[in-house]
Tab-separated table of C-alpha atoms and ligand atoms in Angstrom:
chain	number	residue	atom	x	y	z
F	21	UNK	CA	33.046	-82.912	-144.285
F	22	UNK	CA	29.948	-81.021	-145.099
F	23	UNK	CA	27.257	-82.271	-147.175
F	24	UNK	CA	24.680	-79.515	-146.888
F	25	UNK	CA	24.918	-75.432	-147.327
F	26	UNK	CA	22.669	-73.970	-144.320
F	27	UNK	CA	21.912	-70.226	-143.845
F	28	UNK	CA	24.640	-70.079	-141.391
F	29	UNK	CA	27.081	-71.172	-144.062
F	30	UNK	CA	25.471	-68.574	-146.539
F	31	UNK	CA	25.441	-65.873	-143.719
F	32	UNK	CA	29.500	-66.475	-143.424
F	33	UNK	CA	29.526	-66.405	-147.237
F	34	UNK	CA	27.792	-63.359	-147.458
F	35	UNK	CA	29.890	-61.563	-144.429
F	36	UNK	CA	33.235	-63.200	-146.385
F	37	UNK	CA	31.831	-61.631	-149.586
F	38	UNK	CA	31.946	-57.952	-147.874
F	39	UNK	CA	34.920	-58.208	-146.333
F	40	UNK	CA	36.759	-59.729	-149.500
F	41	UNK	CA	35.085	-55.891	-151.675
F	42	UNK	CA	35.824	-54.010	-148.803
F	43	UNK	CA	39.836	-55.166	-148.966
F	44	UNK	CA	39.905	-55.172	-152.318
F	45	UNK	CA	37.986	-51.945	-153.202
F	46	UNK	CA	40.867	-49.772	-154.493
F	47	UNK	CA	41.832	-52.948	-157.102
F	48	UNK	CA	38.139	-52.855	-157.930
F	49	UNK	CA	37.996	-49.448	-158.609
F	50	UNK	CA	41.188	-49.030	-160.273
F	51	UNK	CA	40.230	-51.522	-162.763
F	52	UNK	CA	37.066	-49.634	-163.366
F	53	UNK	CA	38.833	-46.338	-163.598
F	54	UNK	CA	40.498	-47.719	-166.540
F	55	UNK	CA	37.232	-49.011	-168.367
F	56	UNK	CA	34.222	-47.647	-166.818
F	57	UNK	CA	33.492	-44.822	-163.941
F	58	UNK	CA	35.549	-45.539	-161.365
F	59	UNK	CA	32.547	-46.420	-158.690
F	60	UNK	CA	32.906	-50.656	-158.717
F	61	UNK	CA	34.695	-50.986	-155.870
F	62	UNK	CA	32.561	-48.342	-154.330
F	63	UNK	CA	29.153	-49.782	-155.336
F	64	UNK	CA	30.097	-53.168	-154.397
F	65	UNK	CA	31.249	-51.877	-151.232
F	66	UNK	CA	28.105	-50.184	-150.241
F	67	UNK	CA	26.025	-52.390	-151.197
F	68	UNK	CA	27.762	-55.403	-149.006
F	69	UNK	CA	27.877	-52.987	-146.131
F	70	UNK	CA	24.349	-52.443	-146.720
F	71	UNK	CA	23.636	-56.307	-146.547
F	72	UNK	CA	25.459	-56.919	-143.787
F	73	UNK	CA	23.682	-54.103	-141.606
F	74	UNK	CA	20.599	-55.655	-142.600
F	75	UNK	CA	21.127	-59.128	-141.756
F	76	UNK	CA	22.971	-57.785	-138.538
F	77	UNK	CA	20.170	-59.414	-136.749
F	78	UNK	CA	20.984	-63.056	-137.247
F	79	UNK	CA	20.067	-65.140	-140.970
F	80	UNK	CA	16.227	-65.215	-141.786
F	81	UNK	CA	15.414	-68.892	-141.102
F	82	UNK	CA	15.278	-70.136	-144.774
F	83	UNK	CA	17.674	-69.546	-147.374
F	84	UNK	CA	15.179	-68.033	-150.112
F	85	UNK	CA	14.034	-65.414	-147.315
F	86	UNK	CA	17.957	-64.953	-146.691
F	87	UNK	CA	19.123	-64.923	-150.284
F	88	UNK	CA	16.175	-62.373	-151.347
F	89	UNK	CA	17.227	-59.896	-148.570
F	90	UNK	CA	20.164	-59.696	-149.881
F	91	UNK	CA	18.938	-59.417	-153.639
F	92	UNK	CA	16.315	-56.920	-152.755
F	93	UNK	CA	19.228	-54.771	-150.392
F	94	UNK	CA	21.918	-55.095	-153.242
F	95	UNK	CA	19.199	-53.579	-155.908
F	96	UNK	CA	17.871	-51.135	-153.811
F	97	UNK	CA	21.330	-49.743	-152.164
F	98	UNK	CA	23.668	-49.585	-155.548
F	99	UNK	CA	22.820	-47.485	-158.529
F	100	UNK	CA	24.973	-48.698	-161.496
F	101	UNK	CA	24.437	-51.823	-163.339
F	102	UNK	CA	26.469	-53.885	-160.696
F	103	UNK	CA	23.494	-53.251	-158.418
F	104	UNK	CA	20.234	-54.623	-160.071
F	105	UNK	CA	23.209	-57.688	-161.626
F	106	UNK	CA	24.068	-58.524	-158.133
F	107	UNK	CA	20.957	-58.210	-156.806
F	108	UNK	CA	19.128	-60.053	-159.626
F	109	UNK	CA	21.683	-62.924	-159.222
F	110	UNK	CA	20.729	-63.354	-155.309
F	111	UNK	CA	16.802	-62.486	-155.891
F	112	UNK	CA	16.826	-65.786	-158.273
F	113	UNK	CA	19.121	-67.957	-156.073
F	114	UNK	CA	16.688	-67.821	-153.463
F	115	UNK	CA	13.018	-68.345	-155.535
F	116	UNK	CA	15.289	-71.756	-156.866
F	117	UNK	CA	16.235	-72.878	-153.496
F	118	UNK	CA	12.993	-71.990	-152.223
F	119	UNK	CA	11.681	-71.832	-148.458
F	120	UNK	CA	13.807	-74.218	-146.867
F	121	UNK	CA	16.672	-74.620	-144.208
F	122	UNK	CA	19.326	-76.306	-146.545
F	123	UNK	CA	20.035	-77.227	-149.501
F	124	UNK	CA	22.574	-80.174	-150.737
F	125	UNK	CA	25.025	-79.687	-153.917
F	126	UNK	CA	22.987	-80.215	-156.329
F	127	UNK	CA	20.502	-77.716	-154.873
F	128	UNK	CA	23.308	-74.896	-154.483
F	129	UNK	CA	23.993	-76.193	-158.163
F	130	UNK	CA	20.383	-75.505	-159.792
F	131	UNK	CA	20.059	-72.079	-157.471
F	132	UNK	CA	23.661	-70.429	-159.159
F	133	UNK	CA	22.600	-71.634	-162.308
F	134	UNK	CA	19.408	-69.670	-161.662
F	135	UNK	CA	21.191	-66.897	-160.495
F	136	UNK	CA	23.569	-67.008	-163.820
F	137	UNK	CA	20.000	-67.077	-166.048
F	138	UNK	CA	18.724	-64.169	-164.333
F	139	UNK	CA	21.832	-62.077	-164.961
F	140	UNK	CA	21.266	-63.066	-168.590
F	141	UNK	CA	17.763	-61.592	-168.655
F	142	UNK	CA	18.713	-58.689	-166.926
F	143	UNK	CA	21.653	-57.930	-169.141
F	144	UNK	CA	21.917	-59.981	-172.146
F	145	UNK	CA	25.348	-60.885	-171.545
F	146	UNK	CA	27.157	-63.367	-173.566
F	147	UNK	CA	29.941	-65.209	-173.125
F	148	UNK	CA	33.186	-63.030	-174.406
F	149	UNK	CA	31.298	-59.609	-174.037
F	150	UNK	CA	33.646	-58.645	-171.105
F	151	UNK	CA	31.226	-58.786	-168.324
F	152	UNK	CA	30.711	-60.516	-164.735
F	153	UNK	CA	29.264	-63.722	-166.688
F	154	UNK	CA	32.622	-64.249	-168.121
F	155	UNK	CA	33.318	-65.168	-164.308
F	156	UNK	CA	30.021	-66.671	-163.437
F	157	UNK	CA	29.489	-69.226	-166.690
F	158	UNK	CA	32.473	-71.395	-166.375
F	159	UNK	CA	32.383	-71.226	-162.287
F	160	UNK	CA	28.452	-72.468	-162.510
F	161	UNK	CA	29.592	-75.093	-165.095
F	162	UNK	CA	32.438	-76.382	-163.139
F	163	UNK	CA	30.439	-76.462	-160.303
F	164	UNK	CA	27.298	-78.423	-162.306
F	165	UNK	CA	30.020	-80.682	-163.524
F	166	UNK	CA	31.712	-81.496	-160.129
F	167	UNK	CA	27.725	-81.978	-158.386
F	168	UNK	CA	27.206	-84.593	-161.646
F	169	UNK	CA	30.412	-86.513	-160.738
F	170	UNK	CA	29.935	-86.566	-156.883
F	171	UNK	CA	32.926	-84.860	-156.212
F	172	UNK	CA	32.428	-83.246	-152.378
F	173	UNK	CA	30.897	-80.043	-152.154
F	174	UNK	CA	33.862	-78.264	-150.967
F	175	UNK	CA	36.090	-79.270	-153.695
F	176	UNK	CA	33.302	-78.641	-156.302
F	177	UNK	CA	33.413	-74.678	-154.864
F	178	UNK	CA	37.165	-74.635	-154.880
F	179	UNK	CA	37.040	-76.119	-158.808
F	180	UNK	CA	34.259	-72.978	-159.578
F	181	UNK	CA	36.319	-70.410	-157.578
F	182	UNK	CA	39.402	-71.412	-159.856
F	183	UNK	CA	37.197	-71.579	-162.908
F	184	UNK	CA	35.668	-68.131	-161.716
F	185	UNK	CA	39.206	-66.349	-161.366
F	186	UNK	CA	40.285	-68.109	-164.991
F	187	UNK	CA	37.068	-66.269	-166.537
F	188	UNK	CA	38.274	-63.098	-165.031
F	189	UNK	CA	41.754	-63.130	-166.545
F	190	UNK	CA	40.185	-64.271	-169.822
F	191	UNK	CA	38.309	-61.095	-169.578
F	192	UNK	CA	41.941	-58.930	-169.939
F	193	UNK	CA	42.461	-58.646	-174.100
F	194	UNK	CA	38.832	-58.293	-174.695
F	195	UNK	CA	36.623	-55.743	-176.195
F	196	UNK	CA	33.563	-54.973	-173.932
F	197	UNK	CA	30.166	-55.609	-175.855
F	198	UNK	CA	27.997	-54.760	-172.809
F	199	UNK	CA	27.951	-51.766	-169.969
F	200	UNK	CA	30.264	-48.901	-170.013
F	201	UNK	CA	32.927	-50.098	-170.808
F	202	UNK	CA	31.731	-50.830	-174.525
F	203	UNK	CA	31.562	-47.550	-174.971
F	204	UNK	CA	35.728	-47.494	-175.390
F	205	UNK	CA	35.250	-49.850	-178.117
F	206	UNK	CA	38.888	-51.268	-178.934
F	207	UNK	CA	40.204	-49.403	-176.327
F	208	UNK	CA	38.610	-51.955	-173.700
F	209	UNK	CA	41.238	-54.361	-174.823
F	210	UNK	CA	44.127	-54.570	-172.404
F	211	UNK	CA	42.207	-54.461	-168.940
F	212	UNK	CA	40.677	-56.465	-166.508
F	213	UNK	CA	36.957	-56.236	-166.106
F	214	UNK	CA	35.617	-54.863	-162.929
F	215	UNK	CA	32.693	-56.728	-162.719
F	216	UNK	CA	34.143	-60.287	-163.300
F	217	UNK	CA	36.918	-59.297	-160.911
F	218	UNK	CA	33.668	-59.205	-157.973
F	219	UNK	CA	32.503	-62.606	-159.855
F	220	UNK	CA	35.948	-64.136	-158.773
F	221	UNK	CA	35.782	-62.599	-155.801
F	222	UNK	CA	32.336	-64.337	-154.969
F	223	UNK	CA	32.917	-67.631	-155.967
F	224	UNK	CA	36.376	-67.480	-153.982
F	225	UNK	CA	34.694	-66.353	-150.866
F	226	UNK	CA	31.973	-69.340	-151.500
F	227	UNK	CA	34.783	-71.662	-151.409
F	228	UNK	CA	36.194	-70.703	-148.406
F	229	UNK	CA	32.824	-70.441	-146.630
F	230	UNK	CA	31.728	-74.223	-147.313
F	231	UNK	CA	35.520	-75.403	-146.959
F	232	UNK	CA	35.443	-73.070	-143.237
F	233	UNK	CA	31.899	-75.382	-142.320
F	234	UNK	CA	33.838	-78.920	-143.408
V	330	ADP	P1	28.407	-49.068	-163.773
V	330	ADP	O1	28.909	-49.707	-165.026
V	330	ADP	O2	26.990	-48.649	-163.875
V	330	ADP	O3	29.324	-47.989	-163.266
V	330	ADP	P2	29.649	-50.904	-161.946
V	330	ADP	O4	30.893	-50.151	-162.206
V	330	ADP	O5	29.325	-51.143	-160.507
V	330	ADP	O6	28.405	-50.234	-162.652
V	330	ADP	O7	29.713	-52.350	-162.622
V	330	ADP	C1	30.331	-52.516	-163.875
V	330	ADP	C2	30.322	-53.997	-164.234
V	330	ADP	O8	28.995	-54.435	-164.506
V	330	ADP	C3	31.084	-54.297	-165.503
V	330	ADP	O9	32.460	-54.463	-165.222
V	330	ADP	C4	30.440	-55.574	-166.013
V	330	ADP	O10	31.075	-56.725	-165.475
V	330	ADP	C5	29.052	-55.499	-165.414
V	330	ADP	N1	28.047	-55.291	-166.462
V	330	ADP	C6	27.704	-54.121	-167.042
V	330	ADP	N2	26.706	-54.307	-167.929
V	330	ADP	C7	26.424	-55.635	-167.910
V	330	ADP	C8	25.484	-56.482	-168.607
V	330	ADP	N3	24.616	-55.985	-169.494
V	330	ADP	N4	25.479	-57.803	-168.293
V	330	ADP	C9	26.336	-58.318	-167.386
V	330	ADP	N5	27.229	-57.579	-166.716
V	330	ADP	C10	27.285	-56.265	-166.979
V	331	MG	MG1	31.291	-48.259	-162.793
């Protein structure tokens, strides 16, 4: 069982990632047709196509050249706020993990927490505003709390990917304090939100691309 997340573990999470948005781009865009513009699915789409092109040559040799390719790619391919969210989230998950080959749990641990504070000062989110953090807080705390009682790496992914998904349906009867959406007011309530549906997405495919290198 792995102990260690190398680039060729992120590469397969990152190729995972696109294929997962790509499959599920109608759902995503559905659910933003009912609270936002109807472009998630699109944008997220795009902009993992776009990643994937560019790291079509093989992974960059460390993981914070990797990570802030994909960061920099994501911001600079998708207009919308997904775009400079995503990208923001990868562009600080890379700086943490800094220039090195691998990184063990606790590493992966301190760069998504990184990632999650950087989303913050992009957006400001807080927790019950209806956004991707709903998603992304409780999978990064899970997955802090796994690393802290040794549980193996895989099985700390699969708890965040389950925590991730629970934060998504949390997201359904509330009313959106942040993005487009908020702009519905009350009239938020009652849907899914497009952006922590791609969180759950993310986490899910991170789960199945450290349980794939076990
Ligand atoms: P846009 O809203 O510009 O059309 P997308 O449709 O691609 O962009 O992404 C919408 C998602 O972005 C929302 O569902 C929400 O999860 C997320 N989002 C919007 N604003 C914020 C914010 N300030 N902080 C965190 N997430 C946000
Ligand atoms: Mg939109």
């Amino acid at each position: 069982m792995t102990t260690t997340i190398d680039t060729s573990t992120l590469l397969d999470w990152i190729s995972r990632f696109r294929d997962a948005v790509t499959e599920k781009r109608e759902w995503l865009t559905e659910l933003d047709s009912a609270i936002g513009d109807a472009d998630h699915g699109a944008n997220m789409t795009r902009g993992m196509a776009a990643v994937v092109e560019k790291l079509d040559g093989g992974a960059p040799a460390t993981i914070d050249e990797l990570l802030k390719t994909v960061g920099m790619t994501l911001v600079s391919s998708v207009g919308g706020a997904s775009g400079p969210l995503y990208g923001t989230l990868f562009l600080r998950m890379g700086m943490a993990a800094g220039a090195v080959e691998q990184v063990d749990s606790a590493g992966l641990a301190a760069a998504l927490r990184a990632g999650l504070d950087g989303i913050v000062a992009r957006g400001k989110a807080e927790a019950g505003d209806k956004t991707l953090f709903d998603a992304m807080a409780p999978a990064v705390d899970a997955f802090d709390v796994a690393v802290a009682r040794e549980i193996p790496i895989a099985d700390a992914a699969r708890g965040a990917a389950d925590a991730a998904a629970a934060g998504r349906d949390a997201t359904l009867p509330l009313v959106a304090r942040k993005g487009r959406a908020s702009y519905l007011g009350e009239r938020s309530a009652g849907h899914l939100d497009p952006g922590a549906a791609s969180m759950a997405i993310l986490f899910e495919t991170l789960a199945a691309a450290i349980a794939g290198a076990s």
